[in-house]
Amino acid sequence: MKKIGHTLVIFFIVLLLTLTSPLLGIAQNPTQPENKIDGFPVMLDGKTLFFIRRGVSSFSAEERANTITRRIERIAQNDSIPIENLTIEQIPDDNSLYLSIDQEVILTVTERDAKAYRSTPEVLAQQALQKIQVAIAQYRQDRKPEQLLKNIIYTVIATFSFLIISFAVIKISGKLFPFIRRLIESLTPGIQIGNIEIVSSSKISFFWLRVLRMIRLFILFLLTFNYATFVLRLFPWTRVFGESILGYFSRSLELVLSSIGKYLPNAFIIAIIIFVTYYLIRLIKPFFTAIERGNLVIPGFYTDWAKPTYNLLLVIIIALAAIVAFPYLPGFDSPAFRGVSVFLGLLLSLGSTSAIANVIGGIILIYTRAFRIGDHIQVGDVIGDLIEKNFLVIRICTPTNKIITIPNSSLLSSNVINFSISSRELNRNLIIQTTITLGYDLPWRKAHKTLIEAALETDHILKEPAPFVLQTSLDNFYISYQLNAYTNQPNLMVIIYSELHQNIQDKCNEAGIEILSPSYTSLRDGNTTTIPENYLPSDYAAPPFRVQSSDNQENNTF
């Protein structure tokens, strides 16, 4: 019941808008505008009897029409005046004719009136007499109590019929639509591209359910419209509104159909443009697919360029097709369409500066082949795996699973370090480096051996090429040893570094090497030299400490 009420509210709102539109038009135009061909109408009960095209003496055509209309209305409202008393009389002076009833002149027919209609005064007066008599008779017939009672009975019958039919449509459709939806869902497969389902069968069935609901709403609207116009036209006081609503709807429908008919040639041209564009896209797609898969090789054109190049061509082709089809769109030459186009163009030019910069940056990065999806890269302080790239931004997943988005325009002004590209394109594995400092008293060969053993014990460190150690500096108190090791897993750098540092600690402890950076003062008495033992003479002994008193009288050696 809630859905039924919702549906009724919607279509009654639509009905209200439909009924009020012509009424507002009538309110804004209470008098008939002048028609230079037909003249001014003489009306009774909202119906035009004939037109006055010429004035008489000081009366204009409009004043004559209004005066005749008021006289006919006054006679029609007086049931005591029989319409048979309406006669045609002649004015002896100028042979003009006039229509009168009980010595009251209703209208005069002159030679000028007859010439305006290309007729004679007698024929014109006889036609006016017949039209007035028929209109007055109909006016009085419509207002008789027995006729009004009959119209009320028709209204009651029409109301019950309308309510029964509307309720039946809503009730039957409410039970039938779920069955139709289940039937469509069971018989219609979903739309798939490869193994990916783009549109499921349930969404397709839901779409057709919406279409059926719109059809039901349209049927209810037609029922309500016909009911309203039928009832309004039964009574003389509302007949003008009913006929105006019907005329409004008929003219609107005629305008829509005629506009559609006039637009069909343009629609045919647009259909041709869409057809050519669609098959042109389908024609070039296999070409770039073959390049991407490696089935087609073009020297200097890399496989990772295939998809972005296809996307760029797709945008260009669609843009060109839109430019060609634009002049054939409905309302293309209208000022509103041009105003909206200028506004959108200004809005895009002012608000899309950064977006265009990002697009240009994305294109440059794609064709410079700075990175691929899955590469381990570093941009500024951000390091991680590249998980997405497009014409606007890239997204990096850090070792802590944080997703960081970086605009392409920022990449053009930043240093981008790619840890994966050397092994993929140059066949050179990545070298990871770590540095420790040890004192001069430790033989450098022992330090090299210990560090290399620690590297070989680490997972994902390659045995070949073998790790190596570089002494990067000889500082005042210690030596800097840089361990270099090859790996083919740059995405695991954080784990490799952690395990490598653990193994360096273990191997140094096993070899009796204390990892520290010694510092010395100028007092060297009593300390063993830091030169390794294998470089010292066999009779070398550490010098003793010398202690001297403050008065220099005693010098003791320990």
Coordinates of C-alpha atoms in Angstrom, one line a residue, residues 251 253-270 327-331:
R251 CA -0.4 21.0 -29.5
L253 CA 2.3 16.3 -28.6
E254 CA 2.2 17.7 -32.2
L255 CA 5.1 19.9 -31.5
V256 CA 7.2 17.1 -30.0
L257 CA 6.3 14.7 -32.9
S258 CA 7.1 17.4 -35.5
S259 CA 10.4 18.3 -33.8
I260 CA 11.3 14.6 -33.8
G261 CA 10.4 14.3 -37.4
K262 CA 12.5 17.4 -38.3
Y263 CA 15.4 16.1 -36.3
L264 CA 15.5 12.6 -37.9
P265 CA 18.0 13.6 -40.7
N266 CA 20.4 15.0 -38.0
A267 CA 19.9 11.9 -35.9
F268 CA 20.7 9.8 -38.9
I269 CA 24.0 11.7 -39.4
I270 CA 24.9 11.3 -35.7
P327 CA 26.5 20.9 -35.0
Y328 CA 23.9 18.3 -35.4
L329 CA 22.7 18.3 -31.8
P330 CA 19.3 19.7 -31.1
G331 CA 19.4 23.4 -30.0

